[in-house]
Amino acid sequence: MDMERDHYEDVAFFTSRLGVLWFVILASGLLLFPFIASNYLKTYYIYVANCIAINIIAAIGLNLLVGCTGQISLGHAGFFAVGAYATAALTGKLGAPFLPSLLIAASISALLGFLLGLPALRLEGPYLSIATLGFGLTITQIIGKIQYLGARQGLHAPDLVIGPFNLSSDAEKYYLFAAMAFAACLFARNLMKTRVGRAFIAIRDSDVAASTMGVNLMIYKTLAFAVSAFFAGLAGGLYAFVLGYIQPDTFNLLMSIMFLAMIVVGGLGSISGAVAGAVLLTWLDLTLRNVLDVPVLGDWLKSLSQSYFSITGVSNIQYIVFGAIMVLIMLFEPLGLHGIWLRARRYWQARSSRGRSG
């Protein structure tokens, strides 16, 4: 077995020529996607891709907290809201540049995450879930009372301007969001290969054993909350410019549960799983909202709903699909999509080995 000899080998981006080939294919597809969507599909799919990139950033951050450190959070919509409102207010009301505003907003979310992480030193399991849930619900209520932020009427985000470039269309924003999602994945991947990442995993496996081995629980538990909240704030700041208009009710409990569902479906503790879960559930969420427009399935659902239920109930079909996916994942593959990928890779490796030996 080949073993890494130093940290640089451990964090190397490419480990084989096949990896380089797959990366080139993936990067080419992502670069060409706006042209393909504009000319052969619908420009709506570029909007979907932007939402996917944003949810990847949020899911990666939540995965660092829940999947890698073992601390549950049901309040990430609150960090998301702070990032969105702070970025929109700094750029729209104070006229600050976009990128510094985005980093400041994410840092504010990280500070709140650090403060919320302090109770995590004494809370675990359902008690920590309730504490984070209370934060998520409270922060939107507070934002809804602040007139400077538009209160319940909401807040308009200005044009996304970076230097001389005005990114007005979804296609122009796509490359920025995709690059930030890629950078978030790369940062999280390298973080988990450092002393900090190993401390996170040690706390997840057993915080008592980790403390015995010298891991400072106070530092690393609060750090995990801060880093995770930073990612959520970053994603929220981008989300404000995708929608163009944000309201406190947008950042509800359902959004926090969606983030949690993404990393569970993708595979807890896996960065690639968090990405896969974010891609799948975001696509399903946005697609199933318009399920009645699907040629055959939409007509059948409309007929079924008119015969036995209310037609308005069809609009909530995505929640039925999400629930079914969650149940199936828990029953048949607790490691989620990442587990399915591992099984498939082992199958093909075993088949290739038998082919060479035979």
mmCIF file of C-alpha atoms in Angstrom:
data_model
loop_
_atom_site.group_PDB
_atom_site.id
_atom_site.type_symbol
_atom_site.label_atom_id
_atom_site.label_comp_id
_atom_site.label_asym_id
_atom_site.label_seq_id
_atom_site.Cartn_x
_atom_site.Cartn_y
_atom_site.Cartn_z
ATOM 1 C CA MET A 1 0.000 0.000 0.000
ATOM 2 C CA ASP A 2 1.292 3.464 -0.929
ATOM 3 C CA MET A 3 1.563 5.712 2.128
ATOM 4 C CA GLU A 4 1.894 9.519 2.126
ATOM 5 C CA ARG A 5 5.280 10.572 3.438
ATOM 6 C CA ASP A 6 4.564 14.222 4.191
ATOM 7 C CA HIS A 7 1.715 16.736 4.454
ATOM 8 C CA TYR A 8 2.126 17.956 0.876
ATOM 9 C CA GLU A 9 1.537 14.465 -0.487
ATOM 10 C CA ASP A 10 -1.483 14.180 1.804
ATOM 11 C CA VAL A 11 -3.097 17.354 0.416
ATOM 12 C CA ALA A 12 -1.994 16.830 -3.207
ATOM 13 C CA PHE A 13 -4.895 17.575 -5.498
ATOM 14 C CA PHE A 14 -4.091 14.917 -8.083
ATOM 15 C CA THR A 15 -2.890 11.436 -7.200
ATOM 16 C CA SER A 16 -3.138 9.810 -10.636
ATOM 17 C CA ARG A 17 -3.444 10.613 -14.332
ATOM 18 C CA LEU A 18 -6.999 9.307 -14.267
ATOM 19 C CA GLY A 19 -7.807 11.940 -11.639
ATOM 20 C CA VAL A 20 -6.384 14.652 -13.894
ATOM 21 C CA LEU A 21 -8.502 13.376 -16.790
ATOM 22 C CA TRP A 22 -11.723 13.376 -14.766
ATOM 23 C CA PHE A 23 -10.935 16.868 -13.439
ATOM 24 C CA VAL A 24 -10.375 18.233 -16.952
ATOM 25 C CA ILE A 25 -13.675 16.703 -18.118
ATOM 26 C CA LEU A 26 -15.563 18.089 -15.116
ATOM 27 C CA ALA A 27 -13.974 21.544 -15.391
ATOM 28 C CA SER A 28 -14.702 21.695 -19.122
ATOM 29 C CA GLY A 29 -18.328 20.761 -18.500
ATOM 30 C CA LEU A 30 -18.701 23.417 -15.814
ATOM 31 C CA LEU A 31 -17.069 26.091 -17.984
ATOM 32 C CA LEU A 32 -19.283 25.297 -20.967
ATOM 33 C CA PHE A 33 -22.494 24.874 -18.981
ATOM 34 C CA PRO A 34 -23.788 28.485 -19.354
ATOM 35 C CA PHE A 35 -23.334 28.309 -23.144
ATOM 36 C CA ILE A 36 -25.061 24.914 -23.323
ATOM 37 C CA ALA A 37 -27.922 26.045 -21.089
ATOM 38 C CA SER A 38 -28.393 29.312 -23.005
ATOM 39 C CA ASN A 39 -28.393 27.710 -26.458
ATOM 40 C CA TYR A 40 -29.803 24.209 -25.989
ATOM 41 C CA LEU A 41 -31.660 24.133 -22.655
ATOM 42 C CA LYS A 42 -33.239 26.942 -20.602
ATOM 43 C CA THR A 43 -31.507 29.839 -18.919
ATOM 44 C CA TYR A 44 -33.466 28.783 -15.816
ATOM 45 C CA TYR A 45 -30.962 25.947 -15.390
ATOM 46 C CA ILE A 46 -28.190 28.517 -14.827
ATOM 47 C CA TYR A 47 -30.221 29.880 -11.911
ATOM 48 C CA VAL A 48 -30.536 26.297 -10.624
ATOM 49 C CA ALA A 49 -26.765 25.852 -10.953
ATOM 50 C CA ASN A 50 -26.179 29.047 -8.949
ATOM 51 C CA CYS A 51 -28.467 27.780 -6.174
ATOM 52 C CA ILE A 52 -26.623 24.445 -6.220
ATOM 53 C CA ALA A 53 -23.239 26.201 -5.843
ATOM 54 C CA ILE A 54 -24.556 28.217 -2.880
ATOM 55 C CA ASN A 55 -26.026 25.165 -1.168
ATOM 56 C CA ILE A 56 -22.760 23.281 -1.710
ATOM 57 C CA ILE A 57 -20.939 25.952 0.302
ATOM 58 C CA ALA A 58 -23.532 25.798 3.111
ATOM 59 C CA ALA A 59 -23.594 21.982 3.119
ATOM 60 C CA ILE A 60 -19.790 21.770 3.222
ATOM 61 C CA GLY A 61 -19.759 24.029 6.269
ATOM 62 C CA LEU A 62 -22.527 22.117 8.048
ATOM 63 C CA ASN A 63 -20.763 18.856 7.252
ATOM 64 C CA LEU A 64 -17.648 20.115 9.070
ATOM 65 C CA LEU A 65 -19.795 20.635 12.165
ATOM 66 C CA VAL A 66 -22.187 17.673 12.072
ATOM 67 C CA GLY A 67 -20.395 15.054 10.012
ATOM 68 C CA CYS A 68 -16.815 15.707 11.089
ATOM 69 C CA THR A 69 -17.191 17.022 14.652
ATOM 70 C CA GLY A 70 -20.431 15.319 15.676
ATOM 71 C CA GLN A 71 -22.269 18.470 16.818
ATOM 72 C CA ILE A 72 -25.828 18.854 15.556
ATOM 73 C CA SER A 73 -27.164 22.196 14.382
ATOM 74 C CA LEU A 74 -30.731 23.056 13.395
ATOM 75 C CA GLY A 75 -30.038 26.786 13.252
ATOM 76 C CA HIS A 76 -27.892 27.196 10.160
ATOM 77 C CA ALA A 77 -30.604 29.178 8.425
ATOM 78 C CA GLY A 78 -29.857 31.850 11.045
ATOM 79 C CA PHE A 79 -26.191 32.087 10.036
ATOM 80 C CA PHE A 80 -27.324 32.040 6.404
ATOM 81 C CA ALA A 81 -29.678 34.957 7.116
ATOM 82 C CA VAL A 82 -26.969 36.961 8.877
ATOM 83 C CA GLY A 83 -24.653 36.554 5.891
ATOM 84 C CA ALA A 84 -27.382 37.530 3.438
ATOM 85 C CA TYR A 85 -28.576 40.607 5.317
ATOM 86 C CA ALA A 86 -25.109 41.820 6.271
ATOM 87 C CA THR A 87 -23.795 41.552 2.709
ATOM 88 C CA ALA A 88 -26.878 43.238 1.230
ATOM 89 C CA ALA A 89 -26.782 46.030 3.840
ATOM 90 C CA LEU A 90 -23.046 46.691 3.520
ATOM 91 C CA THR A 91 -23.161 46.879 -0.272
ATOM 92 C CA GLY A 92 -26.606 48.445 -0.703
ATOM 93 C CA LYS A 93 -26.835 50.911 2.180
ATOM 94 C CA LEU A 94 -23.176 51.702 2.883
ATOM 95 C CA GLY A 95 -21.840 51.313 -0.663
ATOM 96 C CA ALA A 96 -19.028 48.970 0.367
ATOM 97 C CA PRO A 97 -17.361 46.735 -2.279
ATOM 98 C CA PHE A 98 -18.897 43.315 -2.689
ATOM 99 C CA LEU A 99 -16.041 40.964 -1.802
ATOM 100 C CA PRO A 100 -14.968 42.749 1.427
ATOM 101 C CA SER A 101 -18.653 42.987 2.404
ATOM 102 C CA LEU A 102 -19.077 39.268 1.812
ATOM 103 C CA LEU A 103 -16.072 38.426 3.986
ATOM 104 C CA ILE A 104 -17.211 40.798 6.749
ATOM 105 C CA ALA A 105 -20.706 39.285 6.682
ATOM 106 C CA ALA A 106 -19.302 35.758 6.845
ATOM 107 C CA SER A 107 -17.053 36.844 9.737
ATOM 108 C CA ILE A 108 -20.084 38.176 11.626
ATOM 109 C CA SER A 109 -21.754 34.804 11.130
ATOM 110 C CA ALA A 110 -18.570 33.098 12.342
ATOM 111 C CA LEU A 111 -18.560 35.268 15.487
ATOM 112 C CA LEU A 112 -22.157 34.305 16.208
ATOM 113 C CA GLY A 113 -21.222 30.689 15.553
ATOM 114 C CA PHE A 114 -18.383 30.965 18.058
ATOM 115 C CA LEU A 115 -20.772 32.373 20.680
ATOM 116 C CA LEU A 116 -23.334 29.671 19.944
ATOM 117 C CA GLY A 117 -20.584 27.069 20.233
ATOM 118 C CA LEU A 118 -19.934 27.980 23.863
ATOM 119 C CA PRO A 119 -23.143 26.271 25.113
ATOM 120 C CA ALA A 120 -22.136 23.264 23.020
ATOM 121 C CA LEU A 121 -19.462 22.584 25.619
ATOM 122 C CA ARG A 122 -22.214 21.518 28.030
ATOM 123 C CA LEU A 123 -24.949 20.387 25.608
ATOM 124 C CA GLU A 124 -25.141 17.311 23.451
ATOM 125 C CA GLY A 125 -27.644 15.520 21.224
ATOM 126 C CA PRO A 126 -31.243 16.784 21.372
ATOM 127 C CA TYR A 127 -30.395 19.538 23.877
ATOM 128 C CA LEU A 128 -27.839 21.045 21.499
ATOM 129 C CA SER A 129 -30.320 20.675 18.627
ATOM 130 C CA ILE A 130 -32.928 22.655 20.552
ATOM 131 C CA ALA A 131 -30.391 25.353 21.458
ATOM 132 C CA THR A 132 -29.341 25.833 17.829
ATOM 133 C CA LEU A 133 -32.970 25.682 16.702
ATOM 134 C CA GLY A 134 -33.768 28.489 19.131
ATOM 135 C CA PHE A 135 -30.932 30.569 17.687
ATOM 136 C CA GLY A 136 -32.145 30.051 14.122
ATOM 137 C CA LEU A 137 -35.702 31.051 14.977
ATOM 138 C CA THR A 138 -34.662 33.979 17.143
ATOM 139 C CA ILE A 139 -32.273 35.589 14.685
ATOM 140 C CA THR A 140 -34.949 35.911 12.002
ATOM 141 C CA GLN A 141 -37.337 37.451 14.530
ATOM 142 C CA ILE A 142 -34.684 40.009 15.491
ATOM 143 C CA ILE A 143 -33.963 40.844 11.847
ATOM 144 C CA GLY A 144 -37.693 41.249 11.250
ATOM 145 C CA LYS A 145 -37.823 44.000 13.900
ATOM 146 C CA ILE A 146 -34.926 46.075 12.525
ATOM 147 C CA GLN A 147 -36.268 48.869 10.321
ATOM 148 C CA TYR A 148 -32.796 49.603 8.902
ATOM 149 C CA LEU A 149 -32.853 46.104 7.366
ATOM 150 C CA GLY A 150 -36.354 46.536 6.000
ATOM 151 C CA ALA A 151 -38.047 44.724 8.896
ATOM 152 C CA ARG A 152 -40.773 42.344 7.662
ATOM 153 C CA GLN A 153 -40.938 44.083 4.270
ATOM 154 C CA GLY A 154 -37.499 42.733 3.369
ATOM 155 C CA LEU A 155 -34.376 44.194 1.802
ATOM 156 C CA HIS A 156 -33.319 44.641 -1.810
ATOM 157 C CA ALA A 157 -29.815 43.603 -2.769
ATOM 158 C CA PRO A 158 -27.990 45.958 -5.146
ATOM 159 C CA ASP A 159 -26.282 44.904 -8.370
ATOM 160 C CA LEU A 160 -23.378 42.530 -7.876
ATOM 161 C CA VAL A 161 -20.379 44.647 -8.842
ATOM 162 C CA ILE A 162 -16.763 43.504 -8.564
ATOM 163 C CA GLY A 163 -14.353 46.219 -9.674
ATOM 164 C CA PRO A 164 -15.301 47.232 -13.228
ATOM 165 C CA PHE A 165 -17.519 44.169 -13.735
ATOM 166 C CA ASN A 166 -21.281 44.344 -13.177
ATOM 167 C CA LEU A 167 -22.517 40.763 -12.852
ATOM 168 C CA SER A 168 -26.147 41.381 -13.716
ATOM 169 C CA SER A 169 -27.189 38.054 -15.249
ATOM 170 C CA ASP A 170 -27.247 34.554 -13.788
ATOM 171 C CA ALA A 171 -24.681 33.448 -16.370
ATOM 172 C CA GLU A 172 -22.255 36.158 -15.245
ATOM 173 C CA LYS A 173 -22.719 35.240 -11.584
ATOM 174 C CA TYR A 174 -22.335 31.538 -12.341
ATOM 175 C CA TYR A 175 -18.541 31.584 -12.676
ATOM 176 C CA LEU A 176 -18.108 33.502 -9.407
ATOM 177 C CA PHE A 177 -20.384 31.145 -7.486
ATOM 178 C CA ALA A 178 -18.850 28.013 -9.038
ATOM 179 C CA ALA A 179 -15.330 29.238 -8.200
ATOM 180 C CA MET A 180 -16.320 29.972 -4.600
ATOM 181 C CA ALA A 181 -17.963 26.552 -4.239
ATOM 182 C CA PHE A 182 -14.805 24.904 -5.559
ATOM 183 C CA ALA A 183 -12.636 26.958 -3.180
ATOM 184 C CA ALA A 184 -14.891 25.977 -0.254
ATOM 185 C CA CYS A 185 -14.541 22.281 -1.110
ATOM 186 C CA LEU A 186 -10.769 22.590 -1.442
ATOM 187 C CA PHE A 187 -10.456 24.475 1.855
ATOM 188 C CA ALA A 188 -12.587 21.935 3.735
ATOM 189 C CA ARG A 189 -10.673 19.028 2.212
ATOM 190 C CA ASN A 190 -7.305 20.429 3.237
ATOM 191 C CA LEU A 191 -8.602 21.486 6.660
ATOM 192 C CA MET A 192 -9.586 17.906 7.466
ATOM 193 C CA LYS A 193 -6.008 16.792 6.773
ATOM 194 C CA THR A 194 -4.508 19.170 9.321
ATOM 195 C CA ARG A 195 -4.251 18.922 13.099
ATOM 196 C CA VAL A 196 -7.537 20.841 13.375
ATOM 197 C CA GLY A 197 -9.373 18.356 11.177
ATOM 198 C CA ARG A 198 -8.000 15.386 13.079
ATOM 199 C CA ALA A 199 -9.101 17.039 16.338
ATOM 200 C CA PHE A 200 -12.614 17.460 14.890
ATOM 201 C CA ILE A 201 -12.781 13.756 14.024
ATOM 202 C CA ALA A 202 -11.403 12.750 17.432
ATOM 203 C CA ILE A 203 -14.145 14.788 19.144
ATOM 204 C CA ARG A 204 -16.787 13.189 16.926
ATOM 205 C CA ASP A 205 -15.616 9.679 17.768
ATOM 206 C CA SER A 206 -15.258 10.308 21.526
ATOM 207 C CA ASP A 207 -14.809 13.700 23.142
ATOM 208 C CA VAL A 208 -13.682 12.031 26.392
ATOM 209 C CA ALA A 209 -10.926 10.109 24.613
ATOM 210 C CA ALA A 210 -9.998 13.227 22.612
ATOM 211 C CA SER A 211 -9.701 15.265 25.810
ATOM 212 C CA THR A 212 -7.547 12.555 27.344
ATOM 213 C CA MET A 213 -5.235 12.725 24.316
ATOM 214 C CA GLY A 214 -4.800 16.483 24.775
ATOM 215 C CA VAL A 215 -7.445 17.920 22.446
ATOM 216 C CA ASN A 216 -8.814 21.161 23.883
ATOM 217 C CA LEU A 217 -12.569 20.651 23.626
ATOM 218 C CA MET A 218 -13.459 24.300 24.238
ATOM 219 C CA ILE A 219 -11.234 25.566 21.427
ATOM 220 C CA TYR A 220 -12.083 22.965 18.818
ATOM 221 C CA LYS A 221 -15.839 22.745 19.475
ATOM 222 C CA THR A 222 -16.276 26.501 19.238
ATOM 223 C CA LEU A 223 -13.914 26.610 16.256
ATOM 224 C CA ALA A 224 -16.051 24.030 14.462
ATOM 225 C CA PHE A 225 -19.141 26.183 15.034
ATOM 226 C CA ALA A 226 -17.304 29.315 13.865
ATOM 227 C CA VAL A 227 -15.946 27.720 10.674
ATOM 228 C CA SER A 228 -19.306 26.163 9.855
ATOM 229 C CA ALA A 229 -21.097 29.478 10.448
ATOM 230 C CA PHE A 230 -18.529 31.259 8.244
ATOM 231 C CA PHE A 231 -19.421 28.948 5.351
ATOM 232 C CA ALA A 232 -23.138 29.510 5.977
ATOM 233 C CA GLY A 233 -22.648 33.294 6.077
ATOM 234 C CA LEU A 234 -20.648 33.148 2.848
ATOM 235 C CA ALA A 235 -23.411 31.164 1.153
ATOM 236 C CA GLY A 236 -26.073 33.497 2.528
ATOM 237 C CA GLY A 237 -24.244 36.542 1.162
ATOM 238 C CA LEU A 238 -24.284 35.020 -2.320
ATOM 239 C CA TYR A 239 -27.897 33.931 -1.946
ATOM 240 C CA ALA A 240 -29.032 37.531 -1.419
ATOM 241 C CA PHE A 241 -27.663 38.425 -4.851
ATOM 242 C CA VAL A 242 -29.276 35.452 -6.537
ATOM 243 C CA LEU A 243 -32.729 36.368 -5.260
ATOM 244 C CA GLY A 244 -32.188 40.147 -5.354
ATOM 245 C CA TYR A 245 -34.695 40.531 -2.535
ATOM 246 C CA ILE A 246 -34.670 38.827 0.878
ATOM 247 C CA GLN A 247 -37.223 38.557 3.685
ATOM 248 C CA PRO A 248 -36.855 37.129 7.213
ATOM 249 C CA ASP A 249 -39.425 34.408 6.466
ATOM 250 C CA THR A 250 -37.153 33.024 3.754
ATOM 251 C CA PHE A 251 -34.687 31.776 6.372
ATOM 252 C CA ASN A 252 -36.999 29.452 8.247
ATOM 253 C CA LEU A 253 -36.653 26.109 9.995
ATOM 254 C CA LEU A 254 -37.295 24.267 6.744
ATOM 255 C CA MET A 255 -34.121 25.763 5.279
ATOM 256 C CA SER A 256 -32.060 24.465 8.230
ATOM 257 C CA ILE A 257 -33.599 21.013 7.810
ATOM 258 C CA MET A 258 -32.826 21.107 4.094
ATOM 259 C CA PHE A 259 -29.149 21.770 4.805
ATOM 260 C CA LEU A 260 -29.128 18.892 7.281
ATOM 261 C CA ALA A 261 -30.900 16.605 4.797
ATOM 262 C CA MET A 262 -28.271 17.412 2.138
ATOM 263 C CA ILE A 263 -25.383 16.124 4.234
ATOM 264 C CA VAL A 264 -27.340 13.096 5.510
ATOM 265 C CA VAL A 265 -28.400 12.056 2.010
ATOM 266 C CA GLY A 266 -24.907 12.748 0.666
ATOM 267 C CA GLY A 267 -23.101 10.998 3.516
ATOM 268 C CA LEU A 268 -22.068 12.420 6.882
ATOM 269 C CA GLY A 269 -18.379 13.184 7.209
ATOM 270 C CA SER A 270 -17.701 13.124 3.470
ATOM 271 C CA ILE A 271 -17.010 16.284 1.475
ATOM 272 C CA SER A 272 -17.896 14.652 -1.825
ATOM 273 C CA GLY A 273 -21.054 13.324 -0.169
ATOM 274 C CA ALA A 274 -22.036 16.812 0.984
ATOM 275 C CA VAL A 275 -21.554 18.070 -2.575
ATOM 276 C CA ALA A 276 -23.608 15.206 -4.027
ATOM 277 C CA GLY A 277 -26.379 15.713 -1.464
ATOM 278 C CA ALA A 278 -26.520 19.457 -2.151
ATOM 279 C CA VAL A 279 -26.684 18.876 -5.904
ATOM 280 C CA LEU A 280 -29.411 16.232 -5.675
ATOM 281 C CA LEU A 281 -31.717 17.902 -3.158
ATOM 282 C CA THR A 282 -31.374 21.401 -4.616
ATOM 283 C CA TRP A 283 -32.199 20.116 -8.065
ATOM 284 C CA LEU A 284 -35.154 18.111 -6.748
ATOM 285 C CA ASP A 285 -36.408 21.055 -4.693
ATOM 286 C CA LEU A 286 -36.401 23.484 -7.606
ATOM 287 C CA THR A 287 -37.651 20.948 -10.141
ATOM 288 C CA LEU A 288 -40.500 19.490 -8.100
ATOM 289 C CA ARG A 289 -41.875 22.961 -7.378
ATOM 290 C CA ASN A 290 -42.886 23.013 -11.044
ATOM 291 C CA VAL A 291 -43.820 19.352 -11.251
ATOM 292 C CA LEU A 292 -47.211 20.188 -12.784
ATOM 293 C CA ASP A 293 -45.383 21.527 -15.859
ATOM 294 C CA VAL A 294 -43.740 18.150 -16.556
ATOM 295 C CA PRO A 295 -45.533 16.785 -19.691
ATOM 296 C CA VAL A 296 -46.832 13.367 -18.565
ATOM 297 C CA LEU A 297 -46.162 13.279 -14.834
ATOM 298 C CA GLY A 298 -47.683 16.734 -14.272
ATOM 299 C CA ASP A 299 -50.970 15.827 -15.951
ATOM 300 C CA TRP A 300 -51.184 12.561 -14.017
ATOM 301 C CA LEU A 301 -50.527 14.271 -10.676
ATOM 302 C CA LYS A 302 -53.066 16.983 -11.472
ATOM 303 C CA SER A 303 -55.705 14.383 -12.265
ATOM 304 C CA LEU A 304 -54.852 12.346 -9.173
ATOM 305 C CA SER A 305 -54.942 15.377 -6.921
ATOM 306 C CA GLN A 306 -58.245 16.650 -8.327
ATOM 307 C CA SER A 307 -59.822 13.228 -7.834
ATOM 308 C CA TYR A 308 -58.676 12.460 -4.309
ATOM 309 C CA PHE A 309 -56.980 15.517 -2.781
ATOM 310 C CA SER A 310 -56.692 19.288 -3.182
ATOM 311 C CA ILE A 311 -54.821 20.626 -6.217
ATOM 312 C CA THR A 312 -52.865 22.978 -3.977
ATOM 313 C CA GLY A 313 -51.288 20.006 -2.214
ATOM 314 C CA VAL A 314 -49.322 19.031 -5.316
ATOM 315 C CA SER A 315 -47.022 21.992 -4.792
ATOM 316 C CA ASN A 316 -45.672 20.278 -1.655
ATOM 317 C CA ILE A 317 -44.759 17.051 -3.400
ATOM 318 C CA GLN A 318 -41.042 17.768 -2.994
ATOM 319 C CA TYR A 319 -41.359 17.216 0.749
ATOM 320 C CA ILE A 320 -42.888 13.785 0.155
ATOM 321 C CA VAL A 321 -40.004 12.929 -2.178
ATOM 322 C CA PHE A 322 -37.428 14.225 0.323
ATOM 323 C CA GLY A 323 -39.003 12.173 3.115
ATOM 324 C CA ALA A 324 -39.001 9.045 0.973
ATOM 325 C CA ILE A 325 -35.333 9.564 0.039
ATOM 326 C CA MET A 326 -34.365 10.060 3.681
ATOM 327 C CA VAL A 327 -36.190 6.899 4.769
ATOM 328 C CA LEU A 328 -34.639 4.831 1.971
ATOM 329 C CA ILE A 329 -31.168 6.175 2.736
ATOM 330 C CA MET A 330 -31.509 5.350 6.426
ATOM 331 C CA LEU A 331 -32.824 1.852 5.676
ATOM 332 C CA PHE A 332 -30.502 0.741 2.907
ATOM 333 C CA GLU A 333 -27.401 2.975 2.901
ATOM 334 C CA PRO A 334 -26.625 4.949 6.089
ATOM 335 C CA LEU A 335 -23.496 6.348 4.392
ATOM 336 C CA GLY A 336 -25.701 8.028 1.786
ATOM 337 C CA LEU A 337 -24.627 8.710 -1.783
ATOM 338 C CA HIS A 338 -21.003 8.523 -0.693
ATOM 339 C CA GLY A 339 -21.619 4.960 0.513
ATOM 340 C CA ILE A 340 -23.169 4.029 -2.833
ATOM 341 C CA TRP A 341 -20.116 5.445 -4.603
ATOM 342 C CA LEU A 342 -17.774 3.440 -2.336
ATOM 343 C CA ARG A 343 -19.688 0.215 -3.024
ATOM 344 C CA ALA A 344 -19.632 0.846 -6.790
ATOM 345 C CA ARG A 345 -15.898 1.593 -6.785
ATOM 346 C CA ARG A 346 -15.087 -1.541 -4.791
ATOM 347 C CA TYR A 347 -17.226 -3.613 -7.133
ATOM 348 C CA TRP A 348 -15.405 -2.385 -10.241
ATOM 349 C CA GLN A 349 -12.003 -2.701 -8.569
ATOM 350 C CA ALA A 350 -12.774 -6.295 -7.572
ATOM 351 C CA ARG A 351 -14.039 -7.038 -11.076
ATOM 352 C CA SER A 352 -10.921 -5.545 -12.642
ATOM 353 C CA SER A 353 -8.703 -7.592 -10.322
ATOM 354 C CA ARG A 354 -10.531 -10.797 -11.240
ATOM 355 C CA GLY A 355 -10.190 -9.906 -14.918
ATOM 356 C CA ARG A 356 -6.424 -9.429 -14.644
ATOM 357 C CA SER A 357 -5.913 -12.609 -12.607
ATOM 358 C CA GLY A 358 -8.213 -14.655 -14.886
#
